[in-house]
mmCIF file of C-alpha atoms in Angstrom:
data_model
loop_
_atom_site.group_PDB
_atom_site.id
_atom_site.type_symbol
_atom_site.label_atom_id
_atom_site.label_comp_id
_atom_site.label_asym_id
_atom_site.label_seq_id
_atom_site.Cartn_x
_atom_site.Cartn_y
_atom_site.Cartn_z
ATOM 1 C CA UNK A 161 160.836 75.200 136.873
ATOM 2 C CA UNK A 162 161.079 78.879 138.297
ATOM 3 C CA UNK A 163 158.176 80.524 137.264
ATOM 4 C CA UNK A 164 159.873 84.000 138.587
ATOM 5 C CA UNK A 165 160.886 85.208 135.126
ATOM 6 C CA UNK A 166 158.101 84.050 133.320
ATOM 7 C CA UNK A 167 156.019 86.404 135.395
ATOM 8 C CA UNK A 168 157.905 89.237 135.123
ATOM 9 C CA UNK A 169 157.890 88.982 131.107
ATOM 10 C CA UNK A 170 154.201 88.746 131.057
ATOM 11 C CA UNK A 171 154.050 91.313 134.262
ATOM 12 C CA UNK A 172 156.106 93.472 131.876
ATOM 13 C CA UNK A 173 154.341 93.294 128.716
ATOM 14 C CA UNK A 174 151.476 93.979 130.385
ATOM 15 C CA UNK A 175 152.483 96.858 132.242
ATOM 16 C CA UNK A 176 154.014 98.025 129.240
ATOM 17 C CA UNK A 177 150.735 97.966 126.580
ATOM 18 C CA UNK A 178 148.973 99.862 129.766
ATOM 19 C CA UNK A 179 152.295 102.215 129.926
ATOM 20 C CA UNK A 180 151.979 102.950 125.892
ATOM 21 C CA UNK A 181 147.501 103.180 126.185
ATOM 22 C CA UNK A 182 148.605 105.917 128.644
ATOM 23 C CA UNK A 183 151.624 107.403 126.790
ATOM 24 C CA UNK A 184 149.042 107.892 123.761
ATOM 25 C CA UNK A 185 146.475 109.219 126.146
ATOM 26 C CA UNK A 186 148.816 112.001 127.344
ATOM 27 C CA UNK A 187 150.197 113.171 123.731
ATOM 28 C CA UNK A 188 146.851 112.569 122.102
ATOM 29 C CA UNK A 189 148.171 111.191 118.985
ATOM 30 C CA UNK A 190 149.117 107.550 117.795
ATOM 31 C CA UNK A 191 151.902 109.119 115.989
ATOM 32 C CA UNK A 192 155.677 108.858 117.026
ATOM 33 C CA UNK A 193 157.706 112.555 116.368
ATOM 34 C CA UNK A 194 159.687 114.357 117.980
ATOM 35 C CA UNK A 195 157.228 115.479 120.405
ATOM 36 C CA UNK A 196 155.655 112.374 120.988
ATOM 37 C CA UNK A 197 158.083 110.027 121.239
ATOM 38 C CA UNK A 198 159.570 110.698 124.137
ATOM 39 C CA UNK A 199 156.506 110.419 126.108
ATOM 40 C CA UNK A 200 155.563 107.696 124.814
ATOM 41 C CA UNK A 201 158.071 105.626 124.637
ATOM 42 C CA UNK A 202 159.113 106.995 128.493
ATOM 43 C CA UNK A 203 155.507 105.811 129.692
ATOM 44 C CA UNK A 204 156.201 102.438 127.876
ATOM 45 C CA UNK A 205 159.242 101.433 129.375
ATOM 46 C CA UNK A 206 158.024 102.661 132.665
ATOM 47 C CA UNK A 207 155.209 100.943 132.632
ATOM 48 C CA UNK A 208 157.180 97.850 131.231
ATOM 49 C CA UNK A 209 160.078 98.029 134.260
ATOM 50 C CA UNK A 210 156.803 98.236 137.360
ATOM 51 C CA UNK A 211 155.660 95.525 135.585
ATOM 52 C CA UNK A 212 158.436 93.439 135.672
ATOM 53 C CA UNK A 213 159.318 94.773 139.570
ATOM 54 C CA UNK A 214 155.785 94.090 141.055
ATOM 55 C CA UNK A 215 154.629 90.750 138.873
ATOM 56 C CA UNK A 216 155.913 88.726 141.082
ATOM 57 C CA UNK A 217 154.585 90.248 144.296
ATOM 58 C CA UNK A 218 151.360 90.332 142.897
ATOM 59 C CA UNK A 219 150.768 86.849 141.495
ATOM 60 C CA UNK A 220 153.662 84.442 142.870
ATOM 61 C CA UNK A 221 153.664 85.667 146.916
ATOM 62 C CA UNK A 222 149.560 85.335 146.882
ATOM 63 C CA UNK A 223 149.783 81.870 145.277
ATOM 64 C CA UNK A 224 152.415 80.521 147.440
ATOM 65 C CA UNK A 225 150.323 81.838 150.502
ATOM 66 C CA UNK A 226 147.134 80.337 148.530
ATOM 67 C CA UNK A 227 149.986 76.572 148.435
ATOM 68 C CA UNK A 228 150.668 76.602 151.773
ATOM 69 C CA UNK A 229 147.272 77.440 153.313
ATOM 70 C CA UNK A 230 146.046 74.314 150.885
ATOM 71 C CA UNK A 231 148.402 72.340 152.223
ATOM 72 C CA UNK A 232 146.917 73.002 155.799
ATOM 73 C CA UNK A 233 143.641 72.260 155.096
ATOM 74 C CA UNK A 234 141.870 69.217 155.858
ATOM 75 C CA UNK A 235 140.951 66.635 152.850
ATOM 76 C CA UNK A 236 137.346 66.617 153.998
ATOM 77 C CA UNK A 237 136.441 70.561 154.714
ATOM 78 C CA UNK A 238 138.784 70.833 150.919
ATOM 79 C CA UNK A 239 136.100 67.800 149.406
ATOM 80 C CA UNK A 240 132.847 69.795 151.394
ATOM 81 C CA UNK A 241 134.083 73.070 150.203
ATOM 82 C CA UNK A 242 134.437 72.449 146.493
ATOM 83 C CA UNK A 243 131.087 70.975 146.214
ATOM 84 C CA UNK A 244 129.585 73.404 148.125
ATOM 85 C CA UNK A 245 130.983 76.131 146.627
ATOM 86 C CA UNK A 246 130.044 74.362 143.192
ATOM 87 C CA UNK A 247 126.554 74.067 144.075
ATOM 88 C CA UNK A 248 126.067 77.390 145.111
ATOM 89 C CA UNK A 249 127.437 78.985 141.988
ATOM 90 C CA UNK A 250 125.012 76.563 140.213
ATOM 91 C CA UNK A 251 122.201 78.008 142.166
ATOM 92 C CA UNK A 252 123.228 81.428 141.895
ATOM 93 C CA UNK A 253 123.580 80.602 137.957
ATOM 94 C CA UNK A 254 119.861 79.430 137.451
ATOM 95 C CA UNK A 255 118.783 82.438 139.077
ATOM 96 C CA UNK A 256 120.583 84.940 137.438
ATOM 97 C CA UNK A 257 118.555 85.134 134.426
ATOM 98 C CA UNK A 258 115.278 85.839 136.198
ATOM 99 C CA UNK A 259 116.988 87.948 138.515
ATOM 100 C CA UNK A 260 118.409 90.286 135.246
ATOM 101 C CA UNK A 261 115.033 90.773 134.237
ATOM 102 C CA UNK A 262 114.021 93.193 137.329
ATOM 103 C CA UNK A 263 114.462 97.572 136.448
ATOM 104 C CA UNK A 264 117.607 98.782 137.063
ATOM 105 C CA UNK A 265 120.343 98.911 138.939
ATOM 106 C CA UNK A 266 118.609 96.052 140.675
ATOM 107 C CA UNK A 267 118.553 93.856 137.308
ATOM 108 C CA UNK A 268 122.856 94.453 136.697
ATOM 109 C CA UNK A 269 123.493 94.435 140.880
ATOM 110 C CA UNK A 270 122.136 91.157 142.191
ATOM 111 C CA UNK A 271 123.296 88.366 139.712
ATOM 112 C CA UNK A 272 126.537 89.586 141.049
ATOM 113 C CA UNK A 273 125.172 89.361 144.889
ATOM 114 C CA UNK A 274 123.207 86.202 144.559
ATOM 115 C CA UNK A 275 127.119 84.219 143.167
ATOM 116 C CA UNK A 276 128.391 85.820 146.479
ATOM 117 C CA UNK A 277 125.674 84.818 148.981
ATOM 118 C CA UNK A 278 124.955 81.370 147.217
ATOM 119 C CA UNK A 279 128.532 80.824 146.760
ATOM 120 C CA UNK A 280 129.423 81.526 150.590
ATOM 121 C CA UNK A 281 126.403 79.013 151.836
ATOM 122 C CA UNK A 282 127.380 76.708 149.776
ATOM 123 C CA UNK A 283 130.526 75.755 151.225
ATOM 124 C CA UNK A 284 129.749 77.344 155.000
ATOM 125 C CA UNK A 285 126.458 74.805 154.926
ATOM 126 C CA UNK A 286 128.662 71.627 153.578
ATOM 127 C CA UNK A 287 131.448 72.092 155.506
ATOM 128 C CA UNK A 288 129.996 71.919 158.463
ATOM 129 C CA UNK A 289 127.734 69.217 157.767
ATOM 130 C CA UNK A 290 130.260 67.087 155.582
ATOM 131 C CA UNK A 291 129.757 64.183 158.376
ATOM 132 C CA UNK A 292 125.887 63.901 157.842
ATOM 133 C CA UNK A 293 127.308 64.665 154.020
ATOM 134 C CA UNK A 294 129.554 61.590 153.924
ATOM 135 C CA UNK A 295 127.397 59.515 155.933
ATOM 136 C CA UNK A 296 124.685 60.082 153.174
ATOM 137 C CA UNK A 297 126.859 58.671 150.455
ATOM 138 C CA UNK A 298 128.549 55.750 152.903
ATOM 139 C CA UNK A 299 131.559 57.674 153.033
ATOM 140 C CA UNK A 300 134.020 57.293 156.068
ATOM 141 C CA UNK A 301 135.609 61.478 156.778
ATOM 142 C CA UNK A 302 138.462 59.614 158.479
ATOM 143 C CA UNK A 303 139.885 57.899 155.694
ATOM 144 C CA UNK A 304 140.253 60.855 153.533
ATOM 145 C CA UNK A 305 143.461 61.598 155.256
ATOM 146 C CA UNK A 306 146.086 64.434 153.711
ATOM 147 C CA UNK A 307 149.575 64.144 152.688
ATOM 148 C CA UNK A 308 150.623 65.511 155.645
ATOM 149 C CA UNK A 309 149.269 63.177 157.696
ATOM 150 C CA UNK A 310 150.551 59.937 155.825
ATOM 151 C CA UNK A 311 153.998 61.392 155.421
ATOM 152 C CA UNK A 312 154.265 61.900 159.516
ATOM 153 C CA UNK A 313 152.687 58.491 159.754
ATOM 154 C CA UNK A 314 155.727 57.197 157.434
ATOM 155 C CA UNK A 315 158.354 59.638 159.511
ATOM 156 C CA UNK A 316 160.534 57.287 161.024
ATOM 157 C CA UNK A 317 161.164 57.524 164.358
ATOM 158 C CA UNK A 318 164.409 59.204 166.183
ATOM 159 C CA UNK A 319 167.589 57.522 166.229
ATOM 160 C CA UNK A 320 168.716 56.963 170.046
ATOM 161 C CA UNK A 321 172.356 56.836 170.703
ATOM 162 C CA UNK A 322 173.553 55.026 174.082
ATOM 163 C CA UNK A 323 176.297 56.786 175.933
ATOM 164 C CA UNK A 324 178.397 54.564 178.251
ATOM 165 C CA UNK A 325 176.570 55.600 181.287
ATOM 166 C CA UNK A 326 173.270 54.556 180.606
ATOM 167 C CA UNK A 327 174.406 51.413 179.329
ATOM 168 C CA UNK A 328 175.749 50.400 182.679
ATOM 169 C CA UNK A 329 173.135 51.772 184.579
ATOM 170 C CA UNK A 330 171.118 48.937 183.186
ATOM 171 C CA UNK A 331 167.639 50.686 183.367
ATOM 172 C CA UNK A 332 167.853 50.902 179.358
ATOM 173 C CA UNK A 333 167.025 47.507 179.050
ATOM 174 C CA UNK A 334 164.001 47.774 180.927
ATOM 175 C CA UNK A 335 162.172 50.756 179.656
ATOM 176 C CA UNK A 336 163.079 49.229 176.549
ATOM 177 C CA UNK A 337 161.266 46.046 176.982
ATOM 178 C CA UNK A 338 157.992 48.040 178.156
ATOM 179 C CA UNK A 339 158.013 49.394 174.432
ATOM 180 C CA UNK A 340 157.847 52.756 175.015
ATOM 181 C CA UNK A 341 161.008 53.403 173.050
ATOM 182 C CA UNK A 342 160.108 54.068 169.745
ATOM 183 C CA UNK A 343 163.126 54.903 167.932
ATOM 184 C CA UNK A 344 166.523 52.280 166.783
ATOM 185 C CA UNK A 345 168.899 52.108 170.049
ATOM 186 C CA UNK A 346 172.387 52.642 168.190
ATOM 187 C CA UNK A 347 175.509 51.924 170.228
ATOM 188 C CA UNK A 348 178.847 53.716 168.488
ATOM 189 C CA UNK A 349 181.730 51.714 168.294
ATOM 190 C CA UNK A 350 183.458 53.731 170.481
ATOM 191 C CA UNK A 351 181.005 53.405 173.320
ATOM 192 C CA UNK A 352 181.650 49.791 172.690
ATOM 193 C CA UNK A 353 185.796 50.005 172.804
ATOM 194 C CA UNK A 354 184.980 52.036 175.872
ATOM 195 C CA UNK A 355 183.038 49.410 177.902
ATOM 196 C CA UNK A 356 185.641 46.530 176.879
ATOM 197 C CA UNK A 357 188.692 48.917 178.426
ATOM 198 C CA UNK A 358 186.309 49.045 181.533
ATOM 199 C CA UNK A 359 185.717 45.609 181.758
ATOM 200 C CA UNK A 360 189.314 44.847 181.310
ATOM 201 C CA UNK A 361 190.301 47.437 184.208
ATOM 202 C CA UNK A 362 192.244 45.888 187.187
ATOM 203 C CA UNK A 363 190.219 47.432 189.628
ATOM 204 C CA UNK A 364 187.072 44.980 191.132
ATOM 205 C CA UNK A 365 184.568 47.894 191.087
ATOM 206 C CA UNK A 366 185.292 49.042 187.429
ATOM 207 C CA UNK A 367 185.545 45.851 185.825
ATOM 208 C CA UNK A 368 182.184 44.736 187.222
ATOM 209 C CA UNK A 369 180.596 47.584 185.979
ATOM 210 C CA UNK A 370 182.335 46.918 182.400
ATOM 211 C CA UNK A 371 180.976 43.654 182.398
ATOM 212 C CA UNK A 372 177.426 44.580 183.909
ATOM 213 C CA UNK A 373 177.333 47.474 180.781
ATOM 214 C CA UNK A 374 178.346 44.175 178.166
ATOM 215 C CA UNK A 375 175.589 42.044 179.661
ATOM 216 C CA UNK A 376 173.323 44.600 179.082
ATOM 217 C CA UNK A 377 174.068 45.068 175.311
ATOM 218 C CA UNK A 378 173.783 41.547 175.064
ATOM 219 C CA UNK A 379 170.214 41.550 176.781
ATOM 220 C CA UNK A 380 168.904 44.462 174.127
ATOM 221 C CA UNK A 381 170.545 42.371 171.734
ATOM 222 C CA UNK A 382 168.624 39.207 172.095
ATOM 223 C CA UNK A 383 165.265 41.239 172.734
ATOM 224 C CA UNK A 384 163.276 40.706 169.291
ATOM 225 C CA UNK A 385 161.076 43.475 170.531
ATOM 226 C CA UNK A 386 164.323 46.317 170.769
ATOM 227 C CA UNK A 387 165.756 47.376 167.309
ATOM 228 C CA UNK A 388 169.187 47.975 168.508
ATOM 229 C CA UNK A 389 172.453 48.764 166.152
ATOM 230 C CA UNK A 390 176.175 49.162 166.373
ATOM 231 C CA UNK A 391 177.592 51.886 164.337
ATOM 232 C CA UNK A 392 180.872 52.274 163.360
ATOM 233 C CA UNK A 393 180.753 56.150 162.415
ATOM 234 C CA UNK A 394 183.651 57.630 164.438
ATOM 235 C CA UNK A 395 183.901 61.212 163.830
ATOM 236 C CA UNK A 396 187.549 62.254 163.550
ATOM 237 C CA UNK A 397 187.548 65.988 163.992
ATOM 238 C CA UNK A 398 187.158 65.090 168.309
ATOM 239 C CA UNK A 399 189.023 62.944 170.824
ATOM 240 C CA UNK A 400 186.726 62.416 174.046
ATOM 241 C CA UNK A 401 183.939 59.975 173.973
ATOM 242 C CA UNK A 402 181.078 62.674 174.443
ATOM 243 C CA UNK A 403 182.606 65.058 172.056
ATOM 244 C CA UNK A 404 181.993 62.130 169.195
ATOM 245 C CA UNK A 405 178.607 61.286 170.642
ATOM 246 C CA UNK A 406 177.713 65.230 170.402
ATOM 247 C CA UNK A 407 179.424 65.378 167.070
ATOM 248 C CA UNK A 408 177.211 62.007 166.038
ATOM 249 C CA UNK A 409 173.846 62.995 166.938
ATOM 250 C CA UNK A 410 174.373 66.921 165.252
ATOM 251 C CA UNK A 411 175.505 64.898 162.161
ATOM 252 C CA UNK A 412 172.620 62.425 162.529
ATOM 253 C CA UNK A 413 170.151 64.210 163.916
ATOM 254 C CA UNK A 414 169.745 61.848 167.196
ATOM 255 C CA UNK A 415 169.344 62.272 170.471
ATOM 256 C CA UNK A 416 171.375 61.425 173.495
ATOM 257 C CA UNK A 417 170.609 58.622 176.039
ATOM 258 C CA UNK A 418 172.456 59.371 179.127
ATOM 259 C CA UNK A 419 173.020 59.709 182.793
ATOM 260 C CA UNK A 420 175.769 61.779 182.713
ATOM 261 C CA UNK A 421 174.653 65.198 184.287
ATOM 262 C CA UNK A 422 177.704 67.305 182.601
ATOM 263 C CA UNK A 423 177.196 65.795 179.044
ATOM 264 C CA UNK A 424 173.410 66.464 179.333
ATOM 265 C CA UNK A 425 174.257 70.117 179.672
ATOM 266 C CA UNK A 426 176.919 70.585 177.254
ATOM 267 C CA UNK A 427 174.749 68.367 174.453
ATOM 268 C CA UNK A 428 171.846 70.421 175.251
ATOM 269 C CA UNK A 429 173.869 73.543 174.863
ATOM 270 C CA UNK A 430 174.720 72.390 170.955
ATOM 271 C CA UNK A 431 171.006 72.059 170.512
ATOM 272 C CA UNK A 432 170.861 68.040 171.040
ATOM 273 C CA UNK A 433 168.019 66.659 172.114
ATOM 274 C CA UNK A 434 169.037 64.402 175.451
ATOM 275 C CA UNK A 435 166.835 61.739 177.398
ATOM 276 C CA UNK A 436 168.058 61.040 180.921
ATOM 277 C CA UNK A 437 166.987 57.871 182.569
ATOM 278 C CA UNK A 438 167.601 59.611 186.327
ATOM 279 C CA UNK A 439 164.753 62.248 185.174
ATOM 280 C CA UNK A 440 162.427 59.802 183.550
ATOM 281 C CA UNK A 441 162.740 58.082 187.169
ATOM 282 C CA UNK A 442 161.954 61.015 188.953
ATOM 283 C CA UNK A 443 158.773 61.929 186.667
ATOM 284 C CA UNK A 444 157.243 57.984 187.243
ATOM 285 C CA UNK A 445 157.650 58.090 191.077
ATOM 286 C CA UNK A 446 154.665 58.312 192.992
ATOM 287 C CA UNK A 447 153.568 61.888 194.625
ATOM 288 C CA UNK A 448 153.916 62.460 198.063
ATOM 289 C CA UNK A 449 152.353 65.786 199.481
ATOM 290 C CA UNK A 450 153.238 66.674 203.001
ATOM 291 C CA UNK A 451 150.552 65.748 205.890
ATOM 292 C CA UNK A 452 150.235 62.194 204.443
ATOM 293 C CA UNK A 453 150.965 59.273 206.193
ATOM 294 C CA UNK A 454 153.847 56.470 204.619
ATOM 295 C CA UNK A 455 154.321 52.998 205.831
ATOM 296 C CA UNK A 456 158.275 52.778 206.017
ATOM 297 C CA UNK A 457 160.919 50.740 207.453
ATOM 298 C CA UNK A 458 163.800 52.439 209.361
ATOM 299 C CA UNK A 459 166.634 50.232 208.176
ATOM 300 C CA UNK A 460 169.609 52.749 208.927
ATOM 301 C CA UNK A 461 170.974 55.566 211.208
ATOM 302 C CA UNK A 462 170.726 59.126 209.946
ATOM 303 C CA UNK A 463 173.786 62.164 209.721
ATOM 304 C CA UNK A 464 171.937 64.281 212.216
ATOM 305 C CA UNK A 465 171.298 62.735 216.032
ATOM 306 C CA UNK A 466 168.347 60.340 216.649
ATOM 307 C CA UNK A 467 167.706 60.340 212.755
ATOM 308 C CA UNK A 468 166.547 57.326 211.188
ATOM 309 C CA UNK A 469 166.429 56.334 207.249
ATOM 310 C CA UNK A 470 164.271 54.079 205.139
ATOM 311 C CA UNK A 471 163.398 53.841 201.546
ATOM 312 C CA UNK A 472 160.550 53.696 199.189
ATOM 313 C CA UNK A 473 159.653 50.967 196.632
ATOM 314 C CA UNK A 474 160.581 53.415 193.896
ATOM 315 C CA UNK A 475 164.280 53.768 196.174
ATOM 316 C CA UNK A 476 163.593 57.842 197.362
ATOM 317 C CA UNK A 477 165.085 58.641 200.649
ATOM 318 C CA UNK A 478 162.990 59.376 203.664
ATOM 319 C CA UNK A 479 165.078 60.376 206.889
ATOM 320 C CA UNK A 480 162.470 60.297 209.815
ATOM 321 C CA UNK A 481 163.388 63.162 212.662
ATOM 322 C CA UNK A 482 163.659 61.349 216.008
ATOM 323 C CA UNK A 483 162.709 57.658 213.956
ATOM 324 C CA UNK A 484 166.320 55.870 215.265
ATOM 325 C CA UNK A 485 164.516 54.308 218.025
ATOM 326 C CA UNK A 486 162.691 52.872 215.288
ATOM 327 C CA UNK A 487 165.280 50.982 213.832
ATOM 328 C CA UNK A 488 164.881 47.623 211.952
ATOM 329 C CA UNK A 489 161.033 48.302 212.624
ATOM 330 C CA UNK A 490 158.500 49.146 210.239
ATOM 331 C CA UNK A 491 156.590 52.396 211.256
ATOM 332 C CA UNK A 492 153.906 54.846 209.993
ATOM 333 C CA UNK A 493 155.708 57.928 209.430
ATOM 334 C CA UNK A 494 154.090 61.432 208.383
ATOM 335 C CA UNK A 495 155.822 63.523 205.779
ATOM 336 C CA UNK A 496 156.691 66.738 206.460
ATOM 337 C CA UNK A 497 158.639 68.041 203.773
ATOM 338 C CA UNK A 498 159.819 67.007 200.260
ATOM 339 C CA UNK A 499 163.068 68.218 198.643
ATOM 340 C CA UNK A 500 163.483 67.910 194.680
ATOM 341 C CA UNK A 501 167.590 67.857 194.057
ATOM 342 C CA UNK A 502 169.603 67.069 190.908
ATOM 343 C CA UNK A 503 170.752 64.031 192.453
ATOM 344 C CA UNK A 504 167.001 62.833 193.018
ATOM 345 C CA UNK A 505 164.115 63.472 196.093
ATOM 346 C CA UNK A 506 164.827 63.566 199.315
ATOM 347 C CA UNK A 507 161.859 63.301 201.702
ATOM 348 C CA UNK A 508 161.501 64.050 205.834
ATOM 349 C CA UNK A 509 159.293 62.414 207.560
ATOM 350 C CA UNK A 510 158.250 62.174 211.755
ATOM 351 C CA UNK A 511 157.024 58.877 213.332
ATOM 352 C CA UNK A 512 153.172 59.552 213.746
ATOM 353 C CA UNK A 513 152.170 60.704 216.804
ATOM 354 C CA UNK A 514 155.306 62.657 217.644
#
């Protein structure tokens, strides 16, 4: 129910008895004539249209603020305050009659200050002892939870679609099985079609990737701890695979799981939220400042002359200046620099003591 125009009706009845008090005021006579009239009548129905304009301002916009800062308010300081506030006005109440007794102004004045002091301790005092307040009465604070709080609890968590990508990447499955995806894995049926035509391809390469991506489905698939789904919403309105993924998670409100650097961009772009695996990979490696000292295995001739190229467990890149002498040998190397690239890290390292 709008309560809009029920406030400007009363706003302008109101406004409108004050407008004719005033009207009568002016002229000095109840009467209605020919002198009169018009100034009554003209106060009236000006008082009657400000009435109707400003009811609204003045009681709907301070009780909606009044709603919402409710709403933000903890269930315990809300509990605390009431009382206290109740208990002060009690207070303030016993000792208002005593306190009317004393010579004026002081007899009419402090009644009025005691409800504001009394009033103001009462809930500054409880609220900020409402744990020795609760624990007094065997009352847990953390169970009195607010609406707010039980509806994000019951928020289910984001949708996560898979582009093709990822799926053959493979590394879905495992961050998967660590349970730190929270959301439903959903798989288009598109995506699907699309990893069946790779499979299928005549070329060695693509078709074991096609088949890798399947495998992987089917590994999500028979995880009981991975709530994965195939969805056969195929938006019509776009042809190319990550056009109908875009179009799928604005419709949905999901986000992206993907490898694919130029779909990252263009779904961000549309305001889509994307995950990619390659930066997740890059944020759980382990730090390597410059000045430290790596055990490494030179397993590889570098681009430039005399370089040499090994790998860390987490698979980053280290090419070792002068380290080809080294090769097939496991060395201590010492980092001096470290590159961060879209691609990945990149990290150059000397043998130590060179």
């Amino acid at each position: 129910m709008r309560l809009g125009p029920i406030f400007r009706i009363l706003g302008a009845l109101l406004y409108g008895f004050i407008g004719y008090e005033l009207g009568i005021a002016l002229t000095g006579s109840v009467e209605l004539n020919t002198d009169t009239a018009p100034v009554i009548w003209g106060a009236t129905l000006g008082g009657a249209l400000l009435g109707a304009l400003l009811a609204p301002w003045l009681v709907i916009a301070p009780a909606r603020s009044a709603r919402n800062w409710l709403r933000n308010v903890p269930m315990p300081d809300l509990l605390t305050g009431t009382i206290g506030l109740a208990g002060g006005l009690l207070i303030a109440a016993l000792l208002a009659y005593p306190i009317s007794r004393l010579p004026p102004p002081f007899g009419s004045i402090l009644p009025f200050v005691g409800v504001l002091i009394f009033g103001y301790l009462g809930v500054t005092v409880l609220v900020l002892r409402q744990d020795d307040f609760f624990s007094f009465f065997g009352v847990n604070a953390g169970k009195l939870g607010s609406d707010d709080d039980a509806t994000a609890a019951s928020t289910p968590a984001q949708a996560l679609l898979l582009d093709t990508s990822v799926i053959i990447d493979g590394r879905i499955a495992d961050i998967a099985q660590t349970g730190f995806i929270l959301g439903t894995l959903q798989v288009p049926r598109f995506v699907l079609n699309e990893l069946q035509y790779i499979a299928d391809s005549s070329d060695t390469l693509r078709r074991n990737r096609g088949r890798r991506g399947l495998e992987i489905l089917d590994k999500l698939q028979s995880n009981a701890d991975v709530a994965i789904e195939f969805t056969d919403e195929d938006p019509k309105d776009v042809q190319q695979v990550d056009d109908k993924l875009i179009s799928l998670a604005l419709s949905g409100g999901a986000a992206i799981v993907t490898n694919d650097y130029n779909l990252n961009r263009v779904a961000q772009l549309q305001g889509v939220k994307v995950l990619n695996i390659n930066e997740l990979a890059n944020a759980v490696k382990s730090v390597v400042l410059p000045g430290e000292d790596l055990p490494l295995k030179i397993i590889q001739e570098g681009k430039e002359h005399n370089q040499g190229v090994g790998y860390l467990e987490d698979g980053t890149m280290v090419v070792v200046e002068n380290g080809r002498r080294f090769l097939n040998q496991e060395v201590l190397v010492q980092v001096t620099k470290v590159l961060q690239t879209n691609a990945g890290r990149l990290i150059f390292a000397v043998p130590e003591g060179s």
